[in-house]
XYZ file of C-alpha atoms in Angstrom:
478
model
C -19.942 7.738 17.207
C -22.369 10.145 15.307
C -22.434 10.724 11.992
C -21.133 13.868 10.673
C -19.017 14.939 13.078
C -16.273 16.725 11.751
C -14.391 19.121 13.476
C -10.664 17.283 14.660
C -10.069 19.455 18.032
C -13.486 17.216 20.082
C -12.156 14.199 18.788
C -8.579 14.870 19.814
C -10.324 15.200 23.096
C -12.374 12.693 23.481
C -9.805 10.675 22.154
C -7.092 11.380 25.042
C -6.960 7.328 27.090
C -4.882 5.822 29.145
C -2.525 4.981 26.426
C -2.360 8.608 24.495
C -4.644 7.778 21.934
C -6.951 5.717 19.565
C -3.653 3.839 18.467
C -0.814 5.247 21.231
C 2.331 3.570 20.094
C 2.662 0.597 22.897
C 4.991 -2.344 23.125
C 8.561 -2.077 24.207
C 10.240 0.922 24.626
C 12.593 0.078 22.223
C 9.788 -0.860 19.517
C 7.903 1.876 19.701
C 7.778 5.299 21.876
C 5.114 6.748 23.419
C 6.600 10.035 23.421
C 8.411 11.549 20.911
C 10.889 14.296 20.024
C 10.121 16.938 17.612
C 8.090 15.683 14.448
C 9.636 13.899 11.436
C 9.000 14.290 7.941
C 8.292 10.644 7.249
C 4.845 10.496 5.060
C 4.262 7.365 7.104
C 5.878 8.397 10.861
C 2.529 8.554 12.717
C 3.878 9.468 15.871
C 7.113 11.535 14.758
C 9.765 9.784 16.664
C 11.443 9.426 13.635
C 10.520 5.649 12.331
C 8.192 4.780 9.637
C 5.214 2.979 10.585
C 3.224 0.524 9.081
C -0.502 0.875 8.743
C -3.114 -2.569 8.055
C -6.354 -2.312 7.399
C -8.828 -5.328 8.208
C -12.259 -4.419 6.136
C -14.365 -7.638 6.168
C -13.578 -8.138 9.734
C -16.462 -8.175 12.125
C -17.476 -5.622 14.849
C -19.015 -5.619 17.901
C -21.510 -2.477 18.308
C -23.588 -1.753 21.449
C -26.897 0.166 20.835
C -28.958 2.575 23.141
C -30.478 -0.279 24.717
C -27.253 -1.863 25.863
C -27.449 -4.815 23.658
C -24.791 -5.689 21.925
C -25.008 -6.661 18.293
C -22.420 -7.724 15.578
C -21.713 -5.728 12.422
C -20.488 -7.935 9.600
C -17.710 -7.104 7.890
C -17.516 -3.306 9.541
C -13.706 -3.214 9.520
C -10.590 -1.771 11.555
C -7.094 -0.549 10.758
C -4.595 -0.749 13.214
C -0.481 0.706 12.939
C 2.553 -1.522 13.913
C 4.906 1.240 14.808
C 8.809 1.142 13.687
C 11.239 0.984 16.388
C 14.626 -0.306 16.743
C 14.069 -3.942 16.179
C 11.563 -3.178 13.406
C 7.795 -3.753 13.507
C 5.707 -3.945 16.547
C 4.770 -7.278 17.321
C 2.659 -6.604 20.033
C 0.363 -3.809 21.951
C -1.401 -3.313 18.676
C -4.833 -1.834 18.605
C -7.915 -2.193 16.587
C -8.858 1.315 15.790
C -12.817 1.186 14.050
C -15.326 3.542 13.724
C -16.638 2.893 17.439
C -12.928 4.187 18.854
C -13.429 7.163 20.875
C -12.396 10.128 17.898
C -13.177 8.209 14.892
C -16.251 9.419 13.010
C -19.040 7.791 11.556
C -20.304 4.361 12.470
C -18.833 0.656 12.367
C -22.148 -0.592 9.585
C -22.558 -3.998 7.934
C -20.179 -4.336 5.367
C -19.140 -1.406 5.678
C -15.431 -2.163 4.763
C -13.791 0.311 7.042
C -9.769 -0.015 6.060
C -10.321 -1.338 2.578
C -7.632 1.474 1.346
C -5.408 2.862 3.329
C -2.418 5.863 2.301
C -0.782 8.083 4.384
C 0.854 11.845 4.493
C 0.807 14.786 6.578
C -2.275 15.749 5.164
C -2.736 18.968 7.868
C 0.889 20.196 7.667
C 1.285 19.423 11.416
C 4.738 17.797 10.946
C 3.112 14.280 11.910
C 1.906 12.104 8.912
C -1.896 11.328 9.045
C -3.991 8.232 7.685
C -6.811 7.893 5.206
C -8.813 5.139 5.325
C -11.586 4.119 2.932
C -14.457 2.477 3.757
C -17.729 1.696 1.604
C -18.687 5.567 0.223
C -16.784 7.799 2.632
C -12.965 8.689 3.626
C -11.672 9.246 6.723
C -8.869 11.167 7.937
C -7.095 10.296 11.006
C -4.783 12.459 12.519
C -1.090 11.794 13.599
C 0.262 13.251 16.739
C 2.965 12.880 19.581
C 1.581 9.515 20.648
C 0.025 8.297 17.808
C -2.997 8.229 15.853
C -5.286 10.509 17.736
C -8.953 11.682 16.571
C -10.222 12.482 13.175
C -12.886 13.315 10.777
C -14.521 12.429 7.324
C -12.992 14.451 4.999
C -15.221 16.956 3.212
C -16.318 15.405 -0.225
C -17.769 19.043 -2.297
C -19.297 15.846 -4.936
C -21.357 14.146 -2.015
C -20.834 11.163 -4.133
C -21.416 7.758 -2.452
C -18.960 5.760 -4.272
C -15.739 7.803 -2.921
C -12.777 5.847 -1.747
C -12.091 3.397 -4.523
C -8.764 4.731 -4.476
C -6.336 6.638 -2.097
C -3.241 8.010 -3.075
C -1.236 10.685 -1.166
C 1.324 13.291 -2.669
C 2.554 16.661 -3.547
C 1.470 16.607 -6.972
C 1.199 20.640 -7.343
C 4.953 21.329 -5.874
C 3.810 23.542 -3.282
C 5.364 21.554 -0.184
C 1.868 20.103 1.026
C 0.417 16.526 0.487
C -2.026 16.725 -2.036
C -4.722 13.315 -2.008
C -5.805 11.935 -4.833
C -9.328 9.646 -4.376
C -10.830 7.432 -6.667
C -15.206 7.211 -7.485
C -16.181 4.140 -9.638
C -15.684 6.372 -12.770
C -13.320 9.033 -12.253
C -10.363 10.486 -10.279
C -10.218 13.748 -8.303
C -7.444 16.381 -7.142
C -7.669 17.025 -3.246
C -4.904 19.550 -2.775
C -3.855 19.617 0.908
C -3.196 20.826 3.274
C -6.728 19.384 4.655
C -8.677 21.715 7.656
C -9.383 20.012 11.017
C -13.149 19.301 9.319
C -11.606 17.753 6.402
C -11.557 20.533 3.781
C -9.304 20.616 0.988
C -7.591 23.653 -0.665
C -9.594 22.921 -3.332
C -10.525 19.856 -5.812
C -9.882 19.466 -9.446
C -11.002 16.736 -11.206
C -7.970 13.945 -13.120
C -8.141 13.926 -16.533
C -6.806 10.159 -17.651
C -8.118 9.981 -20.947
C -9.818 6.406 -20.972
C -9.769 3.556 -19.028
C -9.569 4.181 -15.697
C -9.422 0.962 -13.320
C -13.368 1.026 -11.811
C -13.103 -2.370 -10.493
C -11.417 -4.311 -7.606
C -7.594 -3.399 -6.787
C -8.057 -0.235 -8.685
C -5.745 0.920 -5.895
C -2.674 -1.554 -7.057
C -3.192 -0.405 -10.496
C -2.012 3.016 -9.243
C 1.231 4.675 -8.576
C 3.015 7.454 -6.894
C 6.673 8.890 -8.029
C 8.967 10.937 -9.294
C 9.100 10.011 -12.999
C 10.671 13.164 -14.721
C 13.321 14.539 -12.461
C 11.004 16.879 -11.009
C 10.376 17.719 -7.019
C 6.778 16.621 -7.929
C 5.075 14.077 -7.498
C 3.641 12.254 -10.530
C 1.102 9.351 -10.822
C 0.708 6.297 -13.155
C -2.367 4.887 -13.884
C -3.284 1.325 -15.681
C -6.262 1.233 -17.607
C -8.792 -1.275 -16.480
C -9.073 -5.141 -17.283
C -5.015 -5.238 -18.342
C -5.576 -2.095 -20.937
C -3.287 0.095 -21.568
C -2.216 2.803 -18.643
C -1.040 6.641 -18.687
C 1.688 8.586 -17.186
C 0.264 11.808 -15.215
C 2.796 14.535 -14.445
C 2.527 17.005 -11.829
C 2.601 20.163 -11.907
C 1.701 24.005 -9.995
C -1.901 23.457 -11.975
C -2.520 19.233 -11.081
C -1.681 16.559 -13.073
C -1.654 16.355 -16.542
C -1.773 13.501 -18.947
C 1.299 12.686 -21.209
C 1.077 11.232 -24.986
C 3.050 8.125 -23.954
C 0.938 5.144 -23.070
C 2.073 1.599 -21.340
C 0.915 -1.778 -21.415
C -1.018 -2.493 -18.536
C -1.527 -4.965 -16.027
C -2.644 -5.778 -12.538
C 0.418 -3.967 -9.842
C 2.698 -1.512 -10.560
C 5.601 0.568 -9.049
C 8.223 3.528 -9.681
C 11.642 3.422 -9.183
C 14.545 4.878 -10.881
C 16.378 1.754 -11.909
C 19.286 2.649 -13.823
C 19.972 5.848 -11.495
C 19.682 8.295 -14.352
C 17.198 10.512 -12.888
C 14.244 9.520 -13.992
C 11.677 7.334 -12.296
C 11.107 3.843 -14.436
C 7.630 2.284 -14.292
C 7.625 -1.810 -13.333
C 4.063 -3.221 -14.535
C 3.479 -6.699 -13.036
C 0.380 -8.498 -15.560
C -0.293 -11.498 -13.590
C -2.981 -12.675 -15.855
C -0.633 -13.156 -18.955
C -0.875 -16.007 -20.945
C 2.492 -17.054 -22.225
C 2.521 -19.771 -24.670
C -0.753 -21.866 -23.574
C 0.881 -21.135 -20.110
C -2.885 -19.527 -18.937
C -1.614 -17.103 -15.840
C 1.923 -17.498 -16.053
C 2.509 -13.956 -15.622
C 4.971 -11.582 -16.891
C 6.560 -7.692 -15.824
C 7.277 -4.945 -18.302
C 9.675 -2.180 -17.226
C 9.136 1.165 -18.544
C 12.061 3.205 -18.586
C 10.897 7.138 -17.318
C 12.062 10.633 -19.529
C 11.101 13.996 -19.204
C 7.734 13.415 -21.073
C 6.591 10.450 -18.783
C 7.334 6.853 -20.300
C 9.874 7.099 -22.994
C 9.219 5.761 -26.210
C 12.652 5.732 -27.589
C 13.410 3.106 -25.540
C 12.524 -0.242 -25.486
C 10.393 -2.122 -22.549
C 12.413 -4.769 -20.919
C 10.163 -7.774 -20.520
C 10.706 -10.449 -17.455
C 9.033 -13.735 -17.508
C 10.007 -16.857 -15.401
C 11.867 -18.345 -18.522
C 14.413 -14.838 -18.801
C 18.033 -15.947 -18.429
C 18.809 -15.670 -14.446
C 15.957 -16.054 -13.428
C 15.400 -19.566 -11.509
C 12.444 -21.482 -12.193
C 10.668 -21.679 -15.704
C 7.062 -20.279 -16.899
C 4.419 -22.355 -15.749
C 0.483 -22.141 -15.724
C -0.723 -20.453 -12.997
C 2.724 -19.224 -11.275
C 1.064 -15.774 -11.649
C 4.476 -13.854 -11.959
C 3.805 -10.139 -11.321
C 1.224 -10.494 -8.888
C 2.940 -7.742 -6.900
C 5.529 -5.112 -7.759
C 7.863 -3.492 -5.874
C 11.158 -1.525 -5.569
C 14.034 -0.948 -2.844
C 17.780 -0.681 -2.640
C 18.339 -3.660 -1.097
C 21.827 -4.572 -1.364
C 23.224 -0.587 -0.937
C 24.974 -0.128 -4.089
C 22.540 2.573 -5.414
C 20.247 1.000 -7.601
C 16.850 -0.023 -6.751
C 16.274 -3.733 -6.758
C 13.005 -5.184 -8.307
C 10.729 -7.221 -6.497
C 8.085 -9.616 -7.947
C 5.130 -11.657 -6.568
C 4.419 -14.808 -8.098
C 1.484 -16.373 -5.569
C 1.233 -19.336 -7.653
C 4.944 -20.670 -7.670
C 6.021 -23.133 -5.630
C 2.573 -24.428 -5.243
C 1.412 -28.212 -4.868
C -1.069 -29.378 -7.915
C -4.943 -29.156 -6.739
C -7.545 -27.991 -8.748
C -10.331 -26.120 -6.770
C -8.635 -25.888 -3.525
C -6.763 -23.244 -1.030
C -3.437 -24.591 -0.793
C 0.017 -23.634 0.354
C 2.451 -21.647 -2.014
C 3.515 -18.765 -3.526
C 6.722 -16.704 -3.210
C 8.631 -13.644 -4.631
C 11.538 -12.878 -6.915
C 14.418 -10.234 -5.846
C 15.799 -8.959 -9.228
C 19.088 -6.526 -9.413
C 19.551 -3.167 -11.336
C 22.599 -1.627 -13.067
C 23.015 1.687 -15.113
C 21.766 -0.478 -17.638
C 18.413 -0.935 -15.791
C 16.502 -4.493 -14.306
C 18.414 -7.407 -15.354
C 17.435 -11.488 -15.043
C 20.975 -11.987 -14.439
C 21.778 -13.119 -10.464
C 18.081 -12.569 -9.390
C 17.114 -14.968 -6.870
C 13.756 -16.780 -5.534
C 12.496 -16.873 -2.136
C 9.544 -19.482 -1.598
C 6.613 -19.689 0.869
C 9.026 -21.837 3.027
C 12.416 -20.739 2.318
C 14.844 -20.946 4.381
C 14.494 -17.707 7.487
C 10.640 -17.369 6.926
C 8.131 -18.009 9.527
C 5.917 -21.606 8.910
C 2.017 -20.356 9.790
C -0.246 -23.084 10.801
C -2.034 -24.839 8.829
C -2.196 -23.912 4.565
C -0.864 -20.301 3.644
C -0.141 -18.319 0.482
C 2.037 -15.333 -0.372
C 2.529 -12.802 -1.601
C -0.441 -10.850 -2.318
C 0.730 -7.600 -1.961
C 4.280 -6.365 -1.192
C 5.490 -3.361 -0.202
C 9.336 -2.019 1.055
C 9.757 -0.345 4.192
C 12.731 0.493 6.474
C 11.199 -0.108 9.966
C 14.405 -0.043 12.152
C 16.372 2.575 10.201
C 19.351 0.715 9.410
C 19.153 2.053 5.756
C 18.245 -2.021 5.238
C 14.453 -1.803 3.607
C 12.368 -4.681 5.051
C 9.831 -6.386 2.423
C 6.233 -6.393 3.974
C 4.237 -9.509 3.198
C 0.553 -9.979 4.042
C -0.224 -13.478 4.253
C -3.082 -15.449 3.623
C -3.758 -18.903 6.328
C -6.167 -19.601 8.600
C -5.253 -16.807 10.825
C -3.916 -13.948 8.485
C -0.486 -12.224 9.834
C 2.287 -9.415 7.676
C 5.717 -10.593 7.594
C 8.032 -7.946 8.006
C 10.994 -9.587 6.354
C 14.830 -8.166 7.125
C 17.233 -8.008 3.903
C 20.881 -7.383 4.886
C 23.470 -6.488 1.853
C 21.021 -7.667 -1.126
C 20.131 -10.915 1.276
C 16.324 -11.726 1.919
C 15.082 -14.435 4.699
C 17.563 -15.286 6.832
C 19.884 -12.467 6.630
C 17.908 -10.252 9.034
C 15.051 -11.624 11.578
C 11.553 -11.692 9.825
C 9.093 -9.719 12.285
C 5.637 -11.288 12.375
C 2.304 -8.626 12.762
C -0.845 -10.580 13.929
C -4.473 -9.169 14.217
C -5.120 -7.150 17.506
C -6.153 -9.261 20.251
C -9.671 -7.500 20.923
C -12.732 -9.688 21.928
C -14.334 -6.706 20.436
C -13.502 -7.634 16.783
C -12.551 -10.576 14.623
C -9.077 -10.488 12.801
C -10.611 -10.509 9.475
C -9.774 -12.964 6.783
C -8.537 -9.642 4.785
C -6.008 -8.568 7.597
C -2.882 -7.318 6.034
C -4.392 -4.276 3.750
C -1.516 -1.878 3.506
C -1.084 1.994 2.824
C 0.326 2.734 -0.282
């Protein structure tokens, strides 16, 4: 595709296939429609039929690229996304397609290293009624649009900074109250404002730039160090933000003007997520630190919760700390368990209160120094009205009992992420997962159960001859 090309209405065009569209929801009927009824308000229902979806980016996979001559060449590390649409039985297994900046609608072009997918979030970022994807790739953002049968056409959106390091981070929102999802994008030294809704050649309302005081995460995973919630009762959307290298993070309310920064600080770490844990209205801030050193325990990990109040983080109250070693939780602190790897929160069990779940890629594992080996699990930890507790929290391994056994060595978790795919009010936990051939594990919960309780879907790389799966499949939107 040329460079540049920006208005949405040619690429929905030239985007119309066989199938609907640069990623038409195929598979079963039951997994995934290719027609739907009127649009949902899901931030992450691509094709409105009233299922979330589930987005994966692949940015160091290869591309194949033909040029005017008709020879064919390979672009290293060019990149694709693809969707695995919700359905009845959960995520799509199969059908999937690898959408990358050759796909008829997509602009730009698929380059050498050009990382295409590296950060992913999603929202209805034209007020259509259909939630739409941004992807970043290396120094542009693309928006994708959502329609009746899927992803369909696009355009890079409109950047008034022409500044070639955009995309470090996506995060999508209404962080000004008005109704419309607002975007917030990351450059290697600063934050900015989008406020949506976006026009079909990617313009913004306007931009504002973030004010986060100091330390804003520059380097890789910036976007883990970032979250979206609700953390002071408001109908606005808020954002926390860890400092860089573990330093300490802010609390950003929004508000009809942006977001503004709050007094209260918190430790930082490498993930983090918002939920309201002890269901008093405010949204508490989880901070996984995966890096912590605990004893002469070098990596052994550790999460702080941070409970929420009307001024961000309140500092009346003290942070409840979770290592391996708190009373409930199995296991003990060990070097390299890396406890807090991930972070993140669902109702699991359907009493109310958002349960806690927490990486730890290095439990479980067999001793070898200097060598990819299997391992790695995640902890499920309960919440009461008096917030996360150790007590009754449970442990789910790389080969527990209900999960899948990959070929070959495999780790997990590396990121995690909660998502109801089949709408049984029973969130799934989403698990990329590193072996020879990277897959997501969509795992069921039933009534606070994990693995075992509910089937475990497994999402593999697109079969395309066209690209490679990517040993960085399993990128998610957050």
């Amino acid at each position: 595709m040329r460079r540049h090309i920006r208005h949405a209405i040619a690429f929905a065009a030239a985007a119309t296939t066989l199938s609907g569209g640069i990623v038409a929801s195929t598979g079963t009927q039951a997994e995934a429609a290719t027609a739907g009824p009127a649009p949902t308000r899901y931030s992450d229902d691509f094709n409105g039929d009233g299922y979330h979806d589930l987005a994966v980016g692949s940015p160091n996979a290869d591309v194949d690229v033909t040029g005017a001559d008709g020879a064919t060449t390979k672009a290293w590390g060019a990149g694709y996304v693809t969707v695995s649409y919700g359905g009845k039985y959960g995520a799509q297994k199969t059908g999937l397609k690898a959408v990358t900046q050759n796909s008829p609608g997509v602009p730009g072009d698929p380059t050498q290293s050009g990382r295409f997918g590296q950060v992913l979030t999603n929202g209805d970022f034209n007020a259509d009624g259909y939630a739409d994807l941004a992807v970043g790739a290396r120094g542009q953002v693309s928006l994708l649009w959502g329609s009746r049968t899927g992803l369909k056409g696009g355009t890079l959106m409109d950047d008034p900074m022409n500044w070639s390091d955009i995309g470090t981070v996506l995060k999508a929102g209404d962080f000004t109250g008005d109704g419309k999802t607002d975007l917030v994008v990351g450059y290697s030294t600063s934050l900015r404002l989008f406020k949506g809704p976006f026009k079909a050649d990617g313009t913004p309302v306007s931009t504002q730039k973030v004010d986060t005081g100091r330390n804003y995460p520059v380097f890789t995973d910036a976007q883990d160090r970032i979250a979206v919630g609700r953390v002071n009762k408001g109908s606005i959307d808020d954002l926390v933000v860890l400092g860089e290298e573990r330093k300490r993070g802010r609390v950003l309310l929004g508000g009809a003007s942006g977001l503004r920064q709050t007094p209260a600080t918190i430790r930082g770490g490498n993930s983090v997520a918002i939920a309201d844990f002890d269901k008093d209205g405010y949204g508490d801030i989880a901070v996984g630190d995966a890096q912590s050193t605990l004893d002469t325990e070098y990596a052994a990990g550790v999460v702080r919760v941070n409970y929420g109040s009307s001024n961000g983080a309140d500092e009346d109250r003290s942070t409840r700390v979770f290592t391996e070693d708190t009373a409930g939780i199995p296991g003990g602190v060990q070097q390299g368990d890396r406890f807090g790897a991930s972070v993140a929160a669902a109702d699991l069990n359907r009493d109310g209160y958002a349960e806690l779940v927490v990486g730890a890629t290095g439990e479980r594992k067999s001793t070898c120094e200097h060598c990819y080996i299997t391992g790695g699990g995640f902890y499920v930890l309960k919440s009461s009205s008096r917030g996360v507790t150790g007590t009754g929290a449970t442990f789910y391994a790389h080969n527990a009992s209900g999960l899948p056994r990959p070929t070959g060595t495999y780790r997990i978790p590396s990121h995690l992420k909660t998502t109801d795919l089949n709408n049984d009010k029973q969130p799934e936990i989403t698990i990329p997962v590193r072996s020879s051939v990277p897959e997501v594990w969509s795992v069921g919960t039933k009534s606070g159960k994990v693995a075992g309780a509910s089937p475990t879907r497994v999402v593999k790389p697109p079969v395309d001859s066209q690209v490679s799966a990517g040993t960085e499949f399993g990128v998610l939107a957050h």
